[in-house]
Coordinates of C-alpha atoms (C1' of nucleotides) in Angstrom, one line a residue:
Chain A
M68 CA 92.5 78.0 128.5
E69 CA 93.5 75.3 125.5
L70 CA 97.2 75.3 125.0
T71 CA 99.3 74.6 121.7
N72 CA 101.8 72.0 121.5
L73 CA 104.6 74.6 121.9
Q74 CA 103.2 76.0 125.1
A75 CA 102.7 72.7 126.2
Q76 CA 106.3 72.1 126.0
R77 CA 106.7 75.2 127.9
L78 CA 104.5 74.4 130.5
T79 CA 106.4 70.9 130.9
K80 CA 109.5 72.6 131.1
L81 CA 107.6 75.5 134.2
Q82 CA 107.0 72.5 136.1
R83 CA 110.6 70.4 135.4
L84 CA 111.6 74.1 137.4
R85 CA 109.2 73.9 139.7
D86 CA 109.8 70.0 140.6
G87 CA 113.4 70.7 140.8
G88 CA 112.9 72.8 143.8
V89 CA 113.4 76.4 140.8
D90 CA 110.7 79.3 141.3
P91 CA 109.7 80.3 138.0
F92 CA 108.5 83.5 138.7
P93 CA 110.4 84.5 141.7
A94 CA 109.9 88.2 143.2
R95 CA 113.3 90.1 142.9
S96 CA 115.9 90.5 141.2
R97 CA 119.7 90.3 142.0
R98 CA 120.6 93.0 139.1
T99 CA 123.6 95.2 139.2
H100 CA 124.2 96.6 136.0
T101 CA 121.9 97.2 133.3
I102 CA 123.8 96.0 129.8
A103 CA 124.2 99.7 128.5
V104 CA 126.4 100.5 131.3
V105 CA 128.2 97.4 130.8
L106 CA 128.8 97.9 127.4
D107 CA 130.1 101.3 127.9
S108 CA 132.5 100.7 129.8
F109 CA 133.3 97.2 129.1
E110 CA 137.6 97.7 129.3
Q111 CA 137.6 99.0 133.0
L112 CA 135.0 96.2 134.1
S113 CA 136.0 92.7 132.3
E114 CA 140.2 93.8 133.2
A115 CA 139.1 94.4 137.2
A116 CA 136.7 90.2 136.5
T117 CA 134.2 92.4 138.3
R118 CA 132.1 89.8 139.0
L119 CA 128.3 90.9 137.8
T120 CA 125.0 90.0 137.8
L121 CA 122.9 91.0 134.7
A122 CA 119.2 90.2 133.4
G123 CA 117.2 90.3 130.5
R124 CA 115.2 88.4 128.0
I125 CA 116.4 85.7 125.4
V126 CA 116.4 87.2 122.5
G127 CA 117.4 85.1 119.2
A128 CA 118.4 81.9 119.0
R129 CA 120.5 79.8 121.9
R130 CA 123.1 78.1 120.2
I131 CA 124.1 74.8 122.0
M132 CA 127.0 73.0 121.4
G133 CA 127.1 70.1 123.3
K134 CA 129.3 71.5 125.9
L135 CA 129.4 75.1 124.7
A136 CA 126.5 77.7 124.9
F137 CA 125.9 81.6 123.6
A138 CA 122.9 83.3 123.5
H139 CA 122.0 87.4 123.3
I140 CA 119.4 89.0 125.9
T141 CA 118.4 92.3 126.2
D142 CA 116.8 94.4 129.3
G143 CA 115.5 96.9 127.2
T144 CA 118.9 99.5 127.2
E145 CA 120.9 97.0 124.7
R146 CA 121.9 93.7 124.1
I147 CA 124.9 91.3 125.4
Q148 CA 125.7 88.1 124.6
L149 CA 125.8 85.2 127.4
W150 CA 128.7 82.4 126.8
M151 CA 128.6 78.8 129.2
S152 CA 131.0 76.3 128.6
L153 CA 129.7 73.0 130.4
A154 CA 133.1 72.8 132.5
D155 CA 132.9 76.4 134.6
A156 CA 129.2 75.9 134.7
G157 CA 128.8 72.7 136.2
E158 CA 126.8 70.0 134.5
A159 CA 123.2 70.6 136.8
L160 CA 123.2 74.7 135.4
F161 CA 124.5 73.4 131.8
A162 CA 121.4 70.8 131.6
R163 CA 119.2 73.2 133.0
F164 CA 120.5 76.2 130.2
R165 CA 120.0 73.6 128.0
D166 CA 116.9 71.4 128.8
D167 CA 114.2 74.4 131.2
I168 CA 115.3 77.8 129.7
D169 CA 114.3 78.8 126.1
T170 CA 114.4 82.0 123.7
F171 CA 112.1 84.7 125.0
D172 CA 112.4 83.6 128.8
I173 CA 113.9 86.6 131.2
I174 CA 116.9 84.9 133.4
E175 CA 119.1 86.8 135.2
V176 CA 123.2 86.1 134.6
D177 CA 126.4 86.0 137.3
G178 CA 129.6 85.8 135.6
L179 CA 132.5 88.0 134.6
L180 CA 133.0 89.9 131.1
R181 CA 135.0 88.8 128.5
R182 CA 135.5 88.9 124.8
T183 CA 135.1 86.2 122.7
K184 CA 137.2 85.0 120.4
K185 CA 135.6 86.7 117.5
G186 CA 135.6 89.7 119.9
E187 CA 132.7 89.9 120.9
P188 CA 131.9 91.5 124.5
S189 CA 129.8 89.0 126.0
L190 CA 129.5 87.8 129.9
F191 CA 130.9 84.5 131.0
V192 CA 127.8 83.0 132.6
Q193 CA 129.1 80.9 136.3
D194 CA 125.5 81.1 137.6
L195 CA 121.8 81.7 136.1
R196 CA 118.5 81.9 137.7
V197 CA 115.3 81.8 135.4
L198 CA 112.8 85.8 136.9
A199 CA 109.7 85.2 134.4
K200 CA 109.8 82.3 132.3
T201 CA 107.8 82.3 128.9
L202 CA 104.7 80.2 128.0
N203 CA 104.0 81.9 124.7
P204 CA 106.4 80.9 121.4
P205 CA 108.5 84.6 120.3
P206 CA 107.6 84.8 116.6
E207 CA 110.5 84.2 113.8
K208 CA 113.3 85.2 114.7
W209 CA 114.3 86.7 111.6
E210 CA 111.0 87.9 109.8
G211 CA 110.0 89.0 113.3
L212 CA 106.0 89.7 113.9
Q213 CA 105.1 91.4 110.9
D214 CA 101.0 90.8 110.6
V215 CA 99.3 94.4 111.2
E216 CA 96.6 93.4 112.6
E217 CA 98.8 90.7 114.8
R218 CA 101.2 93.7 115.6
L219 CA 98.2 96.0 116.7
R220 CA 96.4 93.3 118.7
Q221 CA 99.4 92.3 120.3
R222 CA 101.4 95.5 120.8
Y223 CA 103.5 94.5 123.7
L224 CA 104.4 91.3 121.0
D225 CA 105.2 93.6 119.1
L226 CA 107.4 96.1 121.1
T227 CA 109.6 93.2 122.4
V228 CA 110.5 92.3 118.5
N229 CA 110.7 95.3 117.0
E230 CA 113.3 97.8 118.8
D231 CA 112.5 99.9 116.4
R232 CA 109.0 100.7 117.0
R233 CA 110.1 101.0 120.9
Q234 CA 112.0 104.0 119.6
I235 CA 109.1 106.2 118.4
F236 CA 107.4 105.6 121.4
R237 CA 110.6 106.8 123.3
M238 CA 110.4 109.7 120.4
R239 CA 106.8 110.3 121.5
A240 CA 107.3 110.8 124.8
Q241 CA 109.9 113.2 124.2
A242 CA 108.2 115.2 121.7
I243 CA 105.1 115.9 124.4
T244 CA 108.5 116.6 127.6
A245 CA 109.7 119.1 125.3
M246 CA 106.0 120.5 124.2
R247 CA 105.3 120.7 128.2
H248 CA 109.2 122.0 128.6
F249 CA 108.2 124.9 126.1
L250 CA 105.3 125.9 127.2
D251 CA 106.3 126.3 130.7
Q252 CA 109.3 128.3 130.0
R253 CA 107.0 130.7 128.8
G254 CA 104.5 130.8 131.6
F255 CA 101.9 129.1 130.6
V256 CA 100.1 126.8 133.9
E257 CA 99.3 122.9 133.0
V258 CA 95.7 122.1 133.6
E259 CA 93.2 119.9 133.3
T260 CA 89.3 119.9 132.3
P261 CA 87.0 117.5 132.5
V262 CA 86.5 114.2 130.2
L263 CA 83.1 114.1 130.4
Q264 CA 81.1 116.7 129.8
P265 CA 77.3 117.5 130.5
I266 CA 77.9 120.1 126.9
Y267 CA 80.0 119.4 124.5
G268 CA 81.7 121.9 122.5
G269 CA 85.2 123.3 121.2
A270 CA 85.3 121.4 117.4
A271 CA 82.9 120.4 114.7
A272 CA 82.5 116.7 115.6
R273 CA 80.0 113.8 116.8
P274 CA 80.8 112.9 120.3
F275 CA 80.6 110.0 122.4
T276 CA 77.8 109.7 124.9
T277 CA 77.4 108.2 128.0
H278 CA 75.2 107.9 131.7
H279 CA 75.6 108.2 135.0
H280 CA 74.3 106.7 136.8
Q281 CA 74.0 107.9 140.3
L282 CA 73.5 112.1 138.8
D283 CA 71.0 109.8 135.9
Q284 CA 72.4 112.5 133.2
T285 CA 74.0 112.1 130.0
L286 CA 77.7 113.1 129.7
Y287 CA 79.7 113.1 126.7
M288 CA 83.1 112.8 126.6
R289 CA 85.2 115.6 125.0
I290 CA 85.7 116.4 121.2
A291 CA 87.7 119.5 122.6
S292 CA 89.0 121.3 126.0
E293 CA 88.9 124.9 124.1
L294 CA 85.5 126.3 125.5
Y295 CA 86.5 125.1 129.2
L296 CA 89.8 126.4 128.4
K297 CA 89.3 129.7 128.1
R298 CA 86.7 129.5 130.9
L299 CA 89.7 129.8 133.1
I300 CA 91.4 133.1 131.1
V301 CA 87.7 134.6 131.9
G302 CA 89.1 132.9 135.6
G303 CA 92.3 135.2 135.2
F304 CA 94.8 132.3 134.2
D305 CA 96.4 134.5 131.4
A306 CA 98.3 131.2 129.8
V307 CA 97.1 128.0 130.4
Y308 CA 97.4 124.4 128.3
E309 CA 96.5 120.9 128.6
I310 CA 97.7 117.9 126.9
G311 CA 95.2 114.8 126.9
K312 CA 92.8 112.8 124.4
N313 CA 89.4 114.0 122.3
F314 CA 87.3 111.5 121.6
R315 CA 85.2 111.6 118.4
N316 CA 82.4 109.0 117.1
E317 CA 84.2 109.1 113.3
G318 CA 85.6 107.1 111.1
V319 CA 89.1 105.4 111.9
D320 CA 92.2 106.1 108.6
R321 CA 95.5 106.6 108.5
S322 CA 95.3 110.5 109.9
H323 CA 92.5 109.5 112.8
N324 CA 91.9 107.6 115.1
T325 CA 88.7 107.4 117.2
E326 CA 91.1 109.3 120.5
F327 CA 93.9 111.4 119.8
T328 CA 95.8 113.3 122.1
V329 CA 96.0 117.4 121.2
M330 CA 97.5 120.4 123.1
E331 CA 95.3 122.9 123.8
C332 CA 96.8 126.5 125.2
Y333 CA 95.4 130.1 125.7
Q334 CA 97.0 132.5 125.7
A335 CA 95.2 136.5 126.8
Y336 CA 96.7 139.5 125.2
A337 CA 97.7 137.3 122.3
D338 CA 96.2 137.1 118.8
Y339 CA 96.5 134.7 115.9
H340 CA 100.3 136.4 114.7
D341 CA 100.6 135.4 118.4
M342 CA 99.8 131.5 118.1
M343 CA 101.2 131.4 114.4
Q344 CA 104.7 133.0 116.2
L345 CA 104.7 130.0 119.1
V346 CA 103.9 127.2 116.5
E347 CA 106.9 127.8 114.5
Q348 CA 108.8 127.6 118.0
M349 CA 107.3 125.3 119.9
F350 CA 107.9 122.9 116.3
R351 CA 111.4 124.1 116.3
A352 CA 112.0 123.3 119.8
I353 CA 110.7 119.8 119.7
S354 CA 112.0 119.3 116.4
Q355 CA 115.7 120.1 118.1
A356 CA 115.0 118.1 121.4
V357 CA 113.6 115.0 119.7
I358 CA 115.8 114.5 116.7
G359 CA 118.8 117.0 117.3
E360 CA 118.2 119.0 114.2
T361 CA 115.3 121.5 112.8
R362 CA 115.4 119.4 109.2
V363 CA 113.5 115.9 108.8
L364 CA 112.3 113.3 106.0
Y365 CA 108.9 112.5 106.3
Q366 CA 108.3 109.8 104.3
G367 CA 111.2 111.1 101.4
Q368 CA 110.3 114.3 101.8
P369 CA 112.6 117.0 103.6
I370 CA 110.5 118.9 106.3
D371 CA 112.3 122.9 107.6
F372 CA 110.9 123.8 110.8
G373 CA 114.4 126.4 110.7
V374 CA 112.6 128.0 108.6
D375 CA 109.4 130.8 109.2
W376 CA 105.8 129.2 107.8
P377 CA 104.6 130.8 105.0
R378 CA 100.9 132.9 105.7
M379 CA 98.4 132.4 102.8
P380 CA 95.0 133.0 103.4
L381 CA 92.7 130.8 102.5
V382 CA 90.7 132.8 100.0
Q383 CA 93.5 133.1 98.1
A384 CA 94.9 129.7 98.4
I385 CA 91.5 128.5 97.3
E386 CA 91.4 130.7 94.2
E387 CA 95.1 129.3 92.6
R388 CA 94.5 126.4 93.0
T389 CA 90.7 126.5 91.3
G390 CA 90.0 130.1 89.4
I391 CA 87.3 130.5 92.3
D392 CA 86.8 133.3 94.8
I393 CA 84.5 132.3 97.4
L394 CA 84.1 136.0 98.7
A395 CA 82.7 136.6 95.5
L396 CA 79.9 133.7 95.6
P397 CA 78.6 134.3 99.2
D398 CA 76.3 131.8 98.7
L399 CA 76.0 128.2 98.3
T400 CA 73.5 127.9 95.1
S401 CA 76.0 130.7 93.0
L402 CA 79.1 128.6 94.5
M403 CA 77.9 125.6 93.3
Q404 CA 77.3 126.9 89.5
A405 CA 81.0 128.5 89.8
I406 CA 82.0 125.1 90.8
G407 CA 80.6 123.2 88.2
A408 CA 81.3 126.4 85.7
A409 CA 84.7 125.5 86.4
G410 CA 84.5 121.9 86.0
L411 CA 86.0 120.9 89.2
Q412 CA 85.3 117.2 90.4
V413 CA 83.8 118.0 94.7
E414 CA 81.1 116.8 96.5
P415 CA 78.0 118.4 96.3
K416 CA 77.8 119.8 100.5
P417 CA 74.7 120.8 102.3
T418 CA 76.3 124.4 103.8
W419 CA 78.4 127.1 101.6
G420 CA 80.9 126.8 104.5
K421 CA 80.9 122.9 104.3
Q422 CA 81.2 123.3 100.4
V423 CA 84.4 126.0 100.9
D424 CA 86.0 123.1 103.3
E425 CA 85.4 120.6 100.5
L426 CA 87.4 122.7 97.8
F427 CA 89.9 123.5 100.4
S428 CA 90.3 119.7 101.2
T429 CA 90.5 118.9 97.5
Y430 CA 92.5 121.5 96.1
V431 CA 94.6 123.1 98.2
Q432 CA 95.2 121.0 101.3
P433 CA 97.6 117.7 99.6
M434 CA 99.3 120.3 98.2
L435 CA 100.8 121.5 101.6
V436 CA 104.2 119.6 102.3
Q437 CA 106.2 122.5 103.6
P438 CA 105.2 123.7 106.9
T439 CA 102.1 126.4 106.1
F440 CA 99.8 128.7 108.0
I441 CA 96.4 128.7 106.2
I442 CA 94.3 131.8 107.2
D443 CA 91.6 133.8 107.6
Y444 CA 88.3 131.3 107.4
P445 CA 85.4 131.6 106.7
V446 CA 82.9 132.4 109.7
E447 CA 80.8 129.7 109.0
L448 CA 83.2 127.8 109.7
S449 CA 85.0 128.7 112.9
P450 CA 82.0 129.6 115.4
L451 CA 84.5 130.4 118.1
A452 CA 86.3 132.7 116.0
K453 CA 86.5 136.6 116.2
R454 CA 85.7 137.9 113.3
K455 CA 88.4 140.3 111.4
P456 CA 87.4 144.2 112.0
D457 CA 87.9 144.5 108.4
V458 CA 86.0 141.7 106.2
P459 CA 83.6 140.5 109.0
A460 CA 82.6 137.7 106.9
L461 CA 85.7 136.2 107.7
T462 CA 87.7 135.3 110.8
E463 CA 91.3 135.8 112.3
R464 CA 91.5 131.7 112.4
F465 CA 94.7 129.9 110.5
E466 CA 95.7 126.0 110.4
G467 CA 98.8 125.0 110.0
F468 CA 99.2 122.5 107.6
I469 CA 103.3 119.4 107.1
A470 CA 102.5 117.2 104.1
G471 CA 99.3 118.0 103.4
L472 CA 98.4 116.6 107.5
E473 CA 96.7 119.2 109.8
L474 CA 98.5 119.7 112.8
A475 CA 97.4 123.0 114.4
N476 CA 94.2 125.2 114.3
A477 CA 94.2 128.4 116.3
F478 CA 91.9 131.5 116.1
T479 CA 91.9 135.2 117.7
E480 CA 89.3 133.7 120.3
L481 CA 86.0 135.6 120.0
N482 CA 85.0 137.3 123.9
D483 CA 81.7 139.1 122.6
P484 CA 79.2 137.0 124.1
L485 CA 76.9 139.1 122.0
D486 CA 78.2 137.4 118.9
Q487 CA 79.3 134.0 120.6
E488 CA 75.6 133.8 121.0
Q489 CA 74.5 134.3 117.5
R490 CA 76.9 131.8 116.6
F491 CA 75.8 129.3 118.6
L492 CA 72.6 130.4 117.5
E493 CA 73.2 129.7 114.2
Q494 CA 74.9 126.2 114.5
G495 CA 72.0 125.2 116.2
R496 CA 69.6 125.3 113.3
A497 CA 72.7 124.0 111.0
Y498 CA 72.1 121.3 113.5
D499 CA 68.2 121.0 113.1
S500 CA 68.7 121.2 109.3
G501 CA 70.8 117.5 109.4
D502 CA 74.5 119.3 110.7
D503 CA 75.5 116.6 113.4
E504 CA 78.6 118.1 114.1
A505 CA 77.2 121.4 114.7
H506 CA 78.0 123.1 118.1
Q507 CA 75.5 123.0 121.5
M508 CA 74.3 125.7 122.5
D509 CA 76.2 126.3 126.0
T510 CA 74.7 129.1 128.0
D511 CA 77.6 128.7 131.1
F512 CA 80.1 129.4 128.5
L513 CA 78.3 132.8 127.6
N514 CA 78.3 133.4 131.1
A515 CA 81.5 133.3 131.3
L516 CA 82.4 135.3 128.5
M517 CA 79.7 138.0 129.9
Y518 CA 82.3 138.6 132.5
G519 CA 84.8 139.5 130.1
M520 CA 87.6 137.1 128.8
P521 CA 90.6 140.2 127.8
P522 CA 91.6 139.1 123.5
T523 CA 93.3 135.9 123.6
G524 CA 95.4 133.8 120.7
G525 CA 94.3 130.1 120.9
L526 CA 95.9 126.9 119.6
G527 CA 95.4 123.3 119.6
V528 CA 98.3 120.9 118.7
G529 CA 97.5 117.2 116.9
I530 CA 100.1 115.7 119.3
D531 CA 99.9 111.8 117.5
R532 CA 100.1 113.5 113.8
L533 CA 103.0 116.0 114.9
V534 CA 105.0 112.4 116.1
M535 CA 104.0 110.9 113.1
I536 CA 105.9 113.7 111.0
L537 CA 108.8 113.1 113.6
T538 CA 109.2 109.6 113.4
D539 CA 108.5 109.7 110.1
Q540 CA 105.2 107.3 110.3
S541 CA 102.5 107.0 107.2
T542 CA 100.2 106.5 109.8
I543 CA 98.0 107.0 112.8
R544 CA 98.1 104.0 114.6
E545 CA 101.8 103.1 114.6
V546 CA 102.3 106.3 116.7
I547 CA 99.3 105.4 118.8
L548 CA 100.3 102.5 121.5
F549 CA 97.1 101.0 121.6
P550 CA 94.9 102.0 118.3
H551 CA 91.6 101.2 118.6
L552 CA 90.2 97.7 116.3
R553 CA 87.2 95.8 116.4
T554 CA 86.8 93.1 119.2
R555 CA 87.4 89.5 117.6
D556 CA 85.0 87.3 118.1
T557 CA 86.7 83.7 118.0
Chain B
rG671 C1' 79.2 102.9 104.5
rG672 C1' 81.3 101.9 98.9
rG673 C1' 85.6 98.9 95.9
rC674 C1' 89.7 96.2 95.2
rC675 C1' 93.2 92.5 98.4
rG676 C1' 93.8 88.9 102.5
rG677 C1' 92.6 85.3 106.4
rU678 C1' 96.5 78.2 105.4
rA679 C1' 101.4 75.3 111.6
rG680 C1' 103.9 79.5 117.2
rC681 C1' 105.8 83.1 113.3
rU682 C1' 107.8 84.0 107.2
rC683 C1' 104.5 82.5 103.6
rA684 C1' 103.4 78.4 99.2
rG685 C1' 99.4 75.5 97.4
rC686 C1' 93.8 77.3 94.3
rG687 C1' 89.1 70.9 92.4
rG688 C1' 92.4 64.7 94.4
rU689 C1' 95.2 62.1 101.3
rA690 C1' 98.2 69.8 104.0
rG691 C1' 103.9 72.2 102.4
rA692 C1' 108.7 75.0 102.8
rG693 C1' 111.3 78.0 105.9
rC694 C1' 112.5 79.8 110.8
rA695 C1' 111.0 77.8 115.5
rC696 C1' 110.2 73.3 118.4
rC697 C1' 111.4 68.1 120.1
rU698 C1' 115.5 63.9 119.7
rG699 C1' 120.5 62.7 118.6
rA700 C1' 125.9 65.0 117.3
rC701 C1' 129.3 69.1 118.2
rU702 C1' 134.0 73.5 123.6
rU703 C1' 134.2 80.0 120.0
rU704 C1' 128.5 80.5 118.0
rU705 C1' 126.7 85.4 115.3
rA706 C1' 120.3 83.8 111.5
rA707 C1' 126.0 77.9 113.9
rU708 C1' 126.2 73.4 111.3
rC709 C1' 125.0 68.0 110.5
rA710 C1' 121.2 64.0 111.0
rG711 C1' 116.0 62.8 112.2
rA712 C1' 111.2 63.1 114.6
rG713 C1' 106.4 65.8 115.6
rG714 C1' 102.9 69.7 114.9
rG715 C1' 96.8 72.4 111.3
rU716 C1' 88.9 71.9 112.8
rC717 C1' 93.2 75.9 106.0
rG718 C1' 88.8 82.8 109.8
rA719 C1' 83.2 80.8 110.6
rG720 C1' 79.2 78.6 108.6
rG721 C1' 76.2 77.0 104.4
rG722 C1' 76.0 75.4 99.1
rU723 C1' 77.7 72.8 94.6
rU724 C1' 80.8 68.3 93.9
rC725 C1' 81.2 61.5 93.4
rG726 C1' 84.9 64.2 96.4
rA727 C1' 86.3 71.4 98.3
rU728 C1' 92.0 75.3 101.8
rC729 C1' 90.2 75.7 96.2
rC730 C1' 84.3 77.1 92.9
rC731 C1' 79.3 80.1 95.1
rC732 C1' 76.5 82.6 98.6
rU733 C1' 76.3 84.8 103.9
rC734 C1' 78.9 86.5 108.1
rC735 C1' 84.0 87.6 111.5
rC736 C1' 88.3 89.8 111.3
rG737 C1' 91.8 92.9 108.7
rG738 C1' 94.9 95.5 105.0
rC739 C1' 94.8 99.8 101.1
rU740 C1' 91.9 102.8 98.8
rC741 C1' 87.7 106.6 98.0
rA742 C1' 83.9 108.7 100.8
rC743 C1' 82.9 111.6 106.0
rC744 C1' 86.5 113.4 110.5
rA745 C1' 91.6 116.8 113.0

RNA sequence: GGGCCGGUAGCUCAGCGGUAGAGCACCUGACUUUUAAUCAGAGGGUCGAGGGUUCGAUCCCCUCCCGGCUCACCA
């Protein structure tokens, strides 16, 4: 490893510690208190003159003034000031702190709690040990680490320097905990289904392909949990959910990461209306748990989870925004003519369903700021959803939108194996005609349906996007600890 | 994938044909109540990579690598 000047300087200090009989990486800490606890009961602890041991990373600059020194340490709970005097600490200890300890080193300090003259709660250091010597220098103390690429590639460094980013990931954990709690309380059973699948399905997407050597078998990384979870409904679990990663071999942007976390849940004897209520209640509960209220500010816009979400039929939403009644234009040719006649600027798509989706994405979705359910999607776009009994061209499906982002997707699940087979066959024709996101025929899934699946409501929620809303982040990679980046050559 | 912008010291950034700069950090010295400590001094760079133009390239041109924004695709 080639060292920079600053790394070499620190290595010299490390060697000097070793030469002085000090292990720069001891196995254990003797910490007695966290900094948060110490600050909480500072007055009692300082009056009692309790000698205690704190541990943490030196952050900010050390301020060394000849015979007196100050620094701050943080242990992940809080930060506290240390101060040390040459007279009390002794020449050897003071010199070690001055000469061999650097900003960012992780140390352990013994001493008494006292306020300084300026009134800051501090630890008056009587002894000090290195817990981990650092070889890399910290970023600039005031500007910190700004470069987006470096922040993402060295997320560990980003997290040490930028406390607010750690907070985002704490909130993410709280959101997932709250979601689990919500579902557990309602009798859902958490399950795990395969990530490596011989047949992929449950969404319109291109998969990652991999290979099992011993079995000499092609496997796909899952694009959705859907088809396995519905097998479990057939199997007699009346309510199941899974929280896990999906993988889609598609583009990356501010709202898409290659791998992303989804909660999918299925409830027997429920329909998509029930799932809408579930979403409303769940988002309310999660918001309450994570930020303490049901209103959040997202990118300057207030979002209110305290009220029920409007239900807007897709057909009506498109007509209101574009004047086009898609049901009256049931084939691609007439739809394209109407789009042309209306002077709408949209990308031409290969199928009627995709063209409808395009109209929606362009003219409706960006307007959906407050939580909104768009309901009743064309059957072409929803090969796993049950048809509306009175309008067989549409399905009982909804998607939930907030701030223009799709957060939820749900339907009354198709449980008719004969209709499902026809849908798979139609998907196969779409694939053959160039739609590389079309579903594969899954005969085992059909076999499961032939044993009977009760009427079932199913729901998927994008966890990353939910966390974006709750933490007011404009890009998905800020709520994913290690978002995927191209590897660096040099 | 297209368009636009960027990559210069550990970090944050100037410079844009004529010997490579600042702030912070680091190092040396002074300093017993600092809070982005202060004062004085010193060191630190294959200017993303490769090619080209030029007497001379961090700077202009070409190719490539890595990012950001944006459009397209997808959740």
